[in-house]
Structures are given as C-alpha cells and as structure tokens.
C-alpha cells in the first residue's frame, strides 16, 4: 500500500520530549528531495521559504504557512500596493475629471505667472545693460579706457541674464511635466470613475 502513495512520508521523532510540553505540534514540509517530512522540532530554515503546515496531536492541520513569494510576485504585490495608494490619493484629490482640468489650468497659470516675472526681470536687466554699454561707448569715444567697475557690472548683468534664461527653461519644463502628469491623472481618474476621459 505504501508503494501506491505518490509521496513518501518520513517521520522524524524526537528522542527526548520535554515533560512540560502540552499539546504536541507537528510541522509538515517538503524537503529538497520532494519528500514530505513530519517533524516535532520545527522546520529547518532552508525549507521555511517553501511553506509548511502545522498539525495538532491528532494530525489535523491547524495552521498553513504559505510559500514565500518569488521576487517577481513580491514586486507585483508592491506595484499593486503603490497603485492602490496612488488611486486612493487621486480619489481624495478629485471628484471628477473636470477637477483635474481645473487643477492643471491653475498650475499652468501659476507657472506662466512665474515666467512673466522672470521675463520682466530680464527686460530690466537689458535696460541696465544697455545703459552701461552706452556709458562704456562714451568712454571709448572720448579716448578713455572703459572703467573696470563698468566692465564688472556688465559681466554681472550678463551672468544674471543667463541665470534667468535657465530659470525660464526650468519653468517651461515644469509646465510640460505638469501637462503630462495631469493628463495621466485625468485618464486614470476617468478609469476609476468609469467615465470617458
């Protein structure tokens, strides 16, 4: 009859059982040879990840410890949790796709305002630089060297212009990023709400 069983079962019995042990538990697991093992001492560390069962003294399963998930499964679970968290936050922020559209409009208006301020500063710098260049030209026409402080001021203004150019480029990049991000939020919210994007 034992030959008919698909799995061999080996039973390891402890030779010494502590007298204070109440209800004895058995641990059932499969070893690396595919043999189902019953053990009163527990599951060896190398087999814990494969999952095991805990049986009571009548041989009934009282607890099942499932196998540890694979890396792919773990990553999938983490991705699902992140998606669920993101979806919950999206539903807290917006009640309709129109809310997303309005939020994008506000964000773009804010960035346009910041770009406008920087462009205003650039105009002011250009006027200052034009004035300093005019003074430098006057000095040269009168046969004098351009004062060092004038050259230094002009160089500082040019550096400031470069910095403001970078700032405008950064705000423009933020604007494009916002459009992409809000479009994704809009599409996902429409999916969650079951409406048309």
PDB file of C-alpha atoms in Angstrom:
ATOM      1  CA  UNK A   1       0.000   0.000   0.000  1.00  0.00           C
ATOM      2  CA  UNK A   2       2.877   2.349   0.711  1.00  0.00           C
ATOM      3  CA  UNK A   3       4.166   1.816  -2.826  1.00  0.00           C
ATOM      4  CA  UNK A   4       0.954   3.287  -4.181  1.00  0.00           C
ATOM      5  CA  UNK A   5       1.495   6.643  -2.493  1.00  0.00           C
ATOM      6  CA  UNK A   6       2.861   9.389  -4.778  1.00  0.00           C
ATOM      7  CA  UNK A   7       4.855  10.929  -1.944  1.00  0.00           C
ATOM      8  CA  UNK A   8       6.924   9.166   0.661  1.00  0.00           C
ATOM      9  CA  UNK A   9       6.321  10.353   4.147  1.00  0.00           C
ATOM     10  CA  UNK A  10       9.110  10.198   6.644  1.00  0.00           C
ATOM     11  CA  UNK A  11       8.503  10.807  10.286  1.00  0.00           C
ATOM     12  CA  UNK A  12      11.239  12.193  12.475  1.00  0.00           C
ATOM     13  CA  UNK A  13      10.542  11.724  16.148  1.00  0.00           C
ATOM     14  CA  UNK A  14      12.423  13.474  18.867  1.00  0.00           C
ATOM     15  CA  UNK A  15      14.057  11.038  21.244  1.00  0.00           C
ATOM     16  CA  UNK A  16      13.674  13.379  24.136  1.00  0.00           C
ATOM     17  CA  UNK A  17      10.485  15.307  24.661  1.00  0.00           C
ATOM     18  CA  UNK A  18      10.378  17.921  27.341  1.00  0.00           C
ATOM     19  CA  UNK A  19       7.913  16.891  30.044  1.00  0.00           C
ATOM     20  CA  UNK A  20       6.392  20.376  30.128  1.00  0.00           C
ATOM     21  CA  UNK A  21       5.237  20.135  26.524  1.00  0.00           C
ATOM     22  CA  UNK A  22       1.451  20.365  26.426  1.00  0.00           C
ATOM     23  CA  UNK A  23      -0.249  19.746  23.111  1.00  0.00           C
ATOM     24  CA  UNK A  24       2.432  18.498  20.761  1.00  0.00           C
ATOM     25  CA  UNK A  25       2.631  20.089  17.330  1.00  0.00           C
ATOM     26  CA  UNK A  26       3.994  18.548  14.171  1.00  0.00           C
ATOM     27  CA  UNK A  27       5.444  20.515  11.321  1.00  0.00           C
ATOM     28  CA  UNK A  28       4.887  19.154   7.824  1.00  0.00           C
ATOM     29  CA  UNK A  29       7.098  20.352   4.976  1.00  0.00           C
ATOM     30  CA  UNK A  30       8.684  19.047   1.774  1.00  0.00           C
ATOM     31  CA  UNK A  31      12.455  18.656   1.729  1.00  0.00           C
ATOM     32  CA  UNK A  32      14.794  19.231  -1.224  1.00  0.00           C
ATOM     33  CA  UNK A  33      14.266  15.621  -2.425  1.00  0.00           C
ATOM     34  CA  UNK A  34      10.499  16.124  -2.647  1.00  0.00           C
ATOM     35  CA  UNK A  35       9.849  14.007   0.446  1.00  0.00           C
ATOM     36  CA  UNK A  36       7.117  15.152   2.826  1.00  0.00           C
ATOM     37  CA  UNK A  37       8.598  15.347   6.322  1.00  0.00           C
ATOM     38  CA  UNK A  38       6.861  15.478   9.712  1.00  0.00           C
ATOM     39  CA  UNK A  39       8.979  16.959  12.475  1.00  0.00           C
ATOM     40  CA  UNK A  40       8.239  17.920  16.087  1.00  0.00           C
ATOM     41  CA  UNK A  41      11.245  20.237  16.331  1.00  0.00           C
ATOM     42  CA  UNK A  42      10.162  22.666  13.654  1.00  0.00           C
ATOM     43  CA  UNK A  43      11.034  23.454  10.069  1.00  0.00           C
ATOM     44  CA  UNK A  44      14.702  23.834   9.150  1.00  0.00           C
ATOM     45  CA  UNK A  45      15.476  27.375   7.928  1.00  0.00           C
ATOM     46  CA  UNK A  46      16.250  26.250   4.372  1.00  0.00           C
ATOM     47  CA  UNK A  47      12.679  24.922   3.942  1.00  0.00           C
ATOM     48  CA  UNK A  48      10.699  27.694   5.624  1.00  0.00           C
ATOM     49  CA  UNK A  49      10.508  29.716   2.407  1.00  0.00           C
ATOM     50  CA  UNK A  50       8.754  26.812   0.654  1.00  0.00           C
ATOM     51  CA  UNK A  51       5.851  26.945   3.113  1.00  0.00           C
ATOM     52  CA  UNK A  52       4.703  24.361   5.621  1.00  0.00           C
ATOM     53  CA  UNK A  53       1.777  23.176   7.713  1.00  0.00           C
ATOM     54  CA  UNK A  54       1.376  22.904  11.471  1.00  0.00           C
ATOM     55  CA  UNK A  55      -0.599  19.870  12.676  1.00  0.00           C
ATOM     56  CA  UNK A  56      -2.068  19.205  16.119  1.00  0.00           C
ATOM     57  CA  UNK A  57      -1.537  15.975  18.049  1.00  0.00           C
ATOM     58  CA  UNK A  58      -4.466  14.343  16.193  1.00  0.00           C
ATOM     59  CA  UNK A  59      -2.803  15.106  12.850  1.00  0.00           C
ATOM     60  CA  UNK A  60      -5.202  17.879  11.840  1.00  0.00           C
ATOM     61  CA  UNK A  61      -3.867  20.983  10.108  1.00  0.00           C
ATOM     62  CA  UNK A  62      -4.186  23.951  12.483  1.00  0.00           C
ATOM     63  CA  UNK A  63      -2.142  26.474  10.516  1.00  0.00           C
ATOM     64  CA  UNK A  64      -0.813  26.804   6.980  1.00  0.00           C
ATOM     65  CA  UNK A  65       2.225  28.972   6.300  1.00  0.00           C
ATOM     66  CA  UNK A  66       2.233  29.691   2.562  1.00  0.00           C
ATOM     67  CA  UNK A  67       5.419  29.714   0.492  1.00  0.00           C
ATOM     68  CA  UNK A  68       7.339  32.973   0.398  1.00  0.00           C
ATOM     69  CA  UNK A  69       6.558  34.919  -2.786  1.00  0.00           C
ATOM     70  CA  UNK A  70       9.110  34.998  -5.603  1.00  0.00           C
ATOM     71  CA  UNK A  71      10.890  38.264  -6.384  1.00  0.00           C
ATOM     72  CA  UNK A  72       8.548  38.816  -9.327  1.00  0.00           C
ATOM     73  CA  UNK A  73       5.489  38.146  -7.163  1.00  0.00           C
ATOM     74  CA  UNK A  74       6.848  40.429  -4.435  1.00  0.00           C
ATOM     75  CA  UNK A  75       7.457  43.200  -6.973  1.00  0.00           C
ATOM     76  CA  UNK A  76       3.955  42.702  -8.397  1.00  0.00           C
ATOM     77  CA  UNK A  77       2.467  42.985  -4.895  1.00  0.00           C
ATOM     78  CA  UNK A  78       4.488  46.150  -4.204  1.00  0.00           C
ATOM     79  CA  UNK A  79       3.362  47.617  -7.538  1.00  0.00           C
ATOM     80  CA  UNK A  80      -0.268  46.797  -6.731  1.00  0.00           C
ATOM     81  CA  UNK A  81       0.032  48.436  -3.303  1.00  0.00           C
ATOM     82  CA  UNK A  82       1.614  51.544  -4.822  1.00  0.00           C
ATOM     83  CA  UNK A  83      -1.111  51.700  -7.476  1.00  0.00           C
ATOM     84  CA  UNK A  84      -3.866  51.299  -4.860  1.00  0.00           C
ATOM     85  CA  UNK A  85      -2.311  54.043  -2.730  1.00  0.00           C
ATOM     86  CA  UNK A  86      -1.974  56.315  -5.759  1.00  0.00           C
ATOM     87  CA  UNK A  87      -5.587  55.624  -6.780  1.00  0.00           C
ATOM     88  CA  UNK A  88      -6.844  56.378  -3.270  1.00  0.00           C
ATOM     89  CA  UNK A  89      -4.957  59.680  -3.230  1.00  0.00           C
ATOM     90  CA  UNK A  90      -6.327  60.559  -6.675  1.00  0.00           C
ATOM     91  CA  UNK A  91      -9.892  59.919  -5.485  1.00  0.00           C
ATOM     92  CA  UNK A  92      -9.265  62.082  -2.395  1.00  0.00           C
ATOM     93  CA  UNK A  93      -7.986  64.970  -4.529  1.00  0.00           C
ATOM     94  CA  UNK A  94     -10.545  64.955  -7.331  1.00  0.00           C
ATOM     95  CA  UNK A  95     -14.223  64.110  -7.638  1.00  0.00           C
ATOM     96  CA  UNK A  96     -14.381  64.453 -11.436  1.00  0.00           C
ATOM     97  CA  UNK A  97     -12.121  64.748 -14.486  1.00  0.00           C
ATOM     98  CA  UNK A  98     -13.147  68.413 -14.690  1.00  0.00           C
ATOM     99  CA  UNK A  99     -11.443  68.919 -11.295  1.00  0.00           C
ATOM    100  CA  UNK A 100      -8.206  67.648 -12.843  1.00  0.00           C
ATOM    101  CA  UNK A 101      -8.619  70.060 -15.779  1.00  0.00           C
ATOM    102  CA  UNK A 102      -9.123  72.984 -13.402  1.00  0.00           C
ATOM    103  CA  UNK A 103      -6.096  71.958 -11.323  1.00  0.00           C
ATOM    104  CA  UNK A 104      -3.960  71.843 -14.475  1.00  0.00           C
ATOM    105  CA  UNK A 105      -5.197  75.279 -15.540  1.00  0.00           C
ATOM    106  CA  UNK A 106      -4.259  76.693 -12.111  1.00  0.00           C
ATOM    107  CA  UNK A 107      -0.809  75.072 -12.241  1.00  0.00           C
ATOM    108  CA  UNK A 108      -0.122  76.365 -15.768  1.00  0.00           C
ATOM    109  CA  UNK A 109      -1.352  79.845 -14.814  1.00  0.00           C
ATOM    110  CA  UNK A 110       0.971  79.808 -11.783  1.00  0.00           C
ATOM    111  CA  UNK A 111       3.959  78.780 -13.927  1.00  0.00           C
ATOM    112  CA  UNK A 112       3.062  81.349 -16.609  1.00  0.00           C
ATOM    113  CA  UNK A 113       2.970  83.994 -13.870  1.00  0.00           C
ATOM    114  CA  UNK A 114       6.437  82.986 -12.666  1.00  0.00           C
ATOM    115  CA  UNK A 115       7.758  83.046 -16.230  1.00  0.00           C
ATOM    116  CA  UNK A 116       6.228  86.517 -16.649  1.00  0.00           C
ATOM    117  CA  UNK A 117       8.016  87.780 -13.535  1.00  0.00           C
ATOM    118  CA  UNK A 118      11.353  86.411 -14.743  1.00  0.00           C
ATOM    119  CA  UNK A 119      10.821  87.908 -18.205  1.00  0.00           C
ATOM    120  CA  UNK A 120      10.090  91.271 -16.545  1.00  0.00           C
ATOM    121  CA  UNK A 121      13.381  90.960 -14.640  1.00  0.00           C
ATOM    122  CA  UNK A 122      15.148  90.165 -17.902  1.00  0.00           C
ATOM    123  CA  UNK A 123      13.774  93.338 -19.518  1.00  0.00           C
ATOM    124  CA  UNK A 124      15.005  95.354 -16.566  1.00  0.00           C
ATOM    125  CA  UNK A 125      18.461  93.768 -16.900  1.00  0.00           C
ATOM    126  CA  UNK A 126      18.529  94.513 -20.632  1.00  0.00           C
ATOM    127  CA  UNK A 127      17.760  98.186 -19.946  1.00  0.00           C
ATOM    128  CA  UNK A 128      20.519  98.341 -17.321  1.00  0.00           C
ATOM    129  CA  UNK A 129      22.963  96.611 -19.648  1.00  0.00           C
ATOM    130  CA  UNK A 130      22.066  98.988 -22.498  1.00  0.00           C
ATOM    131  CA  UNK A 131      22.718 101.961 -20.181  1.00  0.00           C
ATOM    132  CA  UNK A 132      26.101 100.558 -19.087  1.00  0.00           C
ATOM    133  CA  UNK A 133      27.097  99.786 -22.685  1.00  0.00           C
ATOM    134  CA  UNK A 134      26.195 103.362 -23.596  1.00  0.00           C
ATOM    135  CA  UNK A 135      28.475 104.662 -20.812  1.00  0.00           C
ATOM    136  CA  UNK A 136      31.265 102.338 -21.969  1.00  0.00           C
ATOM    137  CA  UNK A 137      30.883 103.588 -25.562  1.00  0.00           C
ATOM    138  CA  UNK A 138      31.072 107.212 -24.348  1.00  0.00           C
ATOM    139  CA  UNK A 139      34.319 106.461 -22.535  1.00  0.00           C
ATOM    140  CA  UNK A 140      35.806 104.896 -25.664  1.00  0.00           C
ATOM    141  CA  UNK A 141      34.670 107.816 -27.888  1.00  0.00           C
ATOM    142  CA  UNK A 142      36.354 110.263 -25.559  1.00  0.00           C
ATOM    143  CA  UNK A 143      39.579 108.236 -25.839  1.00  0.00           C
ATOM    144  CA  UNK A 144      39.474 106.842 -22.325  1.00  0.00           C
ATOM    145  CA  UNK A 145      39.577 103.235 -21.143  1.00  0.00           C
ATOM    146  CA  UNK A 146      36.282 101.758 -20.025  1.00  0.00           C
ATOM    147  CA  UNK A 147      36.305 101.845 -16.202  1.00  0.00           C
ATOM    148  CA  UNK A 148      36.848  98.427 -14.608  1.00  0.00           C
ATOM    149  CA  UNK A 149      33.767  98.739 -12.390  1.00  0.00           C
ATOM    150  CA  UNK A 150      31.662  99.293 -15.535  1.00  0.00           C
ATOM    151  CA  UNK A 151      33.040  96.120 -17.145  1.00  0.00           C
ATOM    152  CA  UNK A 152      32.420  94.175 -13.936  1.00  0.00           C
ATOM    153  CA  UNK A 153      28.817  95.421 -13.718  1.00  0.00           C
ATOM    154  CA  UNK A 154      28.161  94.468 -17.351  1.00  0.00           C
ATOM    155  CA  UNK A 155      29.599  90.976 -16.771  1.00  0.00           C
ATOM    156  CA  UNK A 156      27.403  90.512 -13.692  1.00  0.00           C
ATOM    157  CA  UNK A 157      24.320  91.544 -15.658  1.00  0.00           C
ATOM    158  CA  UNK A 158      25.158  89.063 -18.439  1.00  0.00           C
ATOM    159  CA  UNK A 159      25.596  86.270 -15.850  1.00  0.00           C
ATOM    160  CA  UNK A 160      22.265  87.199 -14.282  1.00  0.00           C
ATOM    161  CA  UNK A 161      20.631  87.053 -17.724  1.00  0.00           C
ATOM    162  CA  UNK A 162      21.969  83.525 -18.223  1.00  0.00           C
ATOM    163  CA  UNK A 163      20.636  82.509 -14.829  1.00  0.00           C
ATOM    164  CA  UNK A 164      17.203  83.937 -15.676  1.00  0.00           C
ATOM    165  CA  UNK A 165      17.236  82.091 -19.038  1.00  0.00           C
ATOM    166  CA  UNK A 166      17.813  78.832 -17.122  1.00  0.00           C
ATOM    167  CA  UNK A 167      15.017  79.711 -14.710  1.00  0.00           C
ATOM    168  CA  UNK A 168      12.580  80.264 -17.581  1.00  0.00           C
ATOM    169  CA  UNK A 169      13.646  76.957 -19.176  1.00  0.00           C
ATOM    170  CA  UNK A 170      13.058  75.216 -15.827  1.00  0.00           C
ATOM    171  CA  UNK A 171       9.540  76.684 -15.506  1.00  0.00           C
ATOM    172  CA  UNK A 172       8.767  75.693 -19.099  1.00  0.00           C
ATOM    173  CA  UNK A 173       9.950  72.132 -18.390  1.00  0.00           C
ATOM    174  CA  UNK A 174       7.763  72.074 -15.247  1.00  0.00           C
ATOM    175  CA  UNK A 175       4.846  73.191 -17.385  1.00  0.00           C
ATOM    176  CA  UNK A 176       5.344  70.311 -19.838  1.00  0.00           C
ATOM    177  CA  UNK A 177       5.774  67.873 -16.955  1.00  0.00           C
ATOM    178  CA  UNK A 178       2.553  69.156 -15.380  1.00  0.00           C
ATOM    179  CA  UNK A 179       0.653  68.646 -18.642  1.00  0.00           C
ATOM    180  CA  UNK A 180       1.884  65.060 -18.864  1.00  0.00           C
ATOM    181  CA  UNK A 181       1.238  64.326 -15.181  1.00  0.00           C
ATOM    182  CA  UNK A 182      -2.244  65.828 -15.115  1.00  0.00           C
ATOM    183  CA  UNK A 183      -3.142  64.028 -18.366  1.00  0.00           C
ATOM    184  CA  UNK A 184      -2.168  60.716 -16.736  1.00  0.00           C
ATOM    185  CA  UNK A 185      -4.152  61.623 -13.592  1.00  0.00           C
ATOM    186  CA  UNK A 186      -7.136  62.576 -15.734  1.00  0.00           C
ATOM    187  CA  UNK A 187      -7.063  59.287 -17.655  1.00  0.00           C
ATOM    188  CA  UNK A 188      -6.673  57.175 -14.502  1.00  0.00           C
ATOM    189  CA  UNK A 189      -9.437  59.074 -12.679  1.00  0.00           C
ATOM    190  CA  UNK A 190     -11.751  58.578 -15.645  1.00  0.00           C
ATOM    191  CA  UNK A 191     -10.938  54.861 -15.491  1.00  0.00           C
ATOM    192  CA  UNK A 192     -11.624  54.711 -11.746  1.00  0.00           C
ATOM    193  CA  UNK A 193     -14.872  56.660 -12.056  1.00  0.00           C
ATOM    194  CA  UNK A 194     -15.941  54.730 -15.143  1.00  0.00           C
ATOM    195  CA  UNK A 195     -16.319  57.866 -17.242  1.00  0.00           C
ATOM    196  CA  UNK A 196     -14.891  58.968 -20.586  1.00  0.00           C
ATOM    197  CA  UNK A 197     -11.544  60.825 -20.368  1.00  0.00           C
TER     198      UNK A 197
END
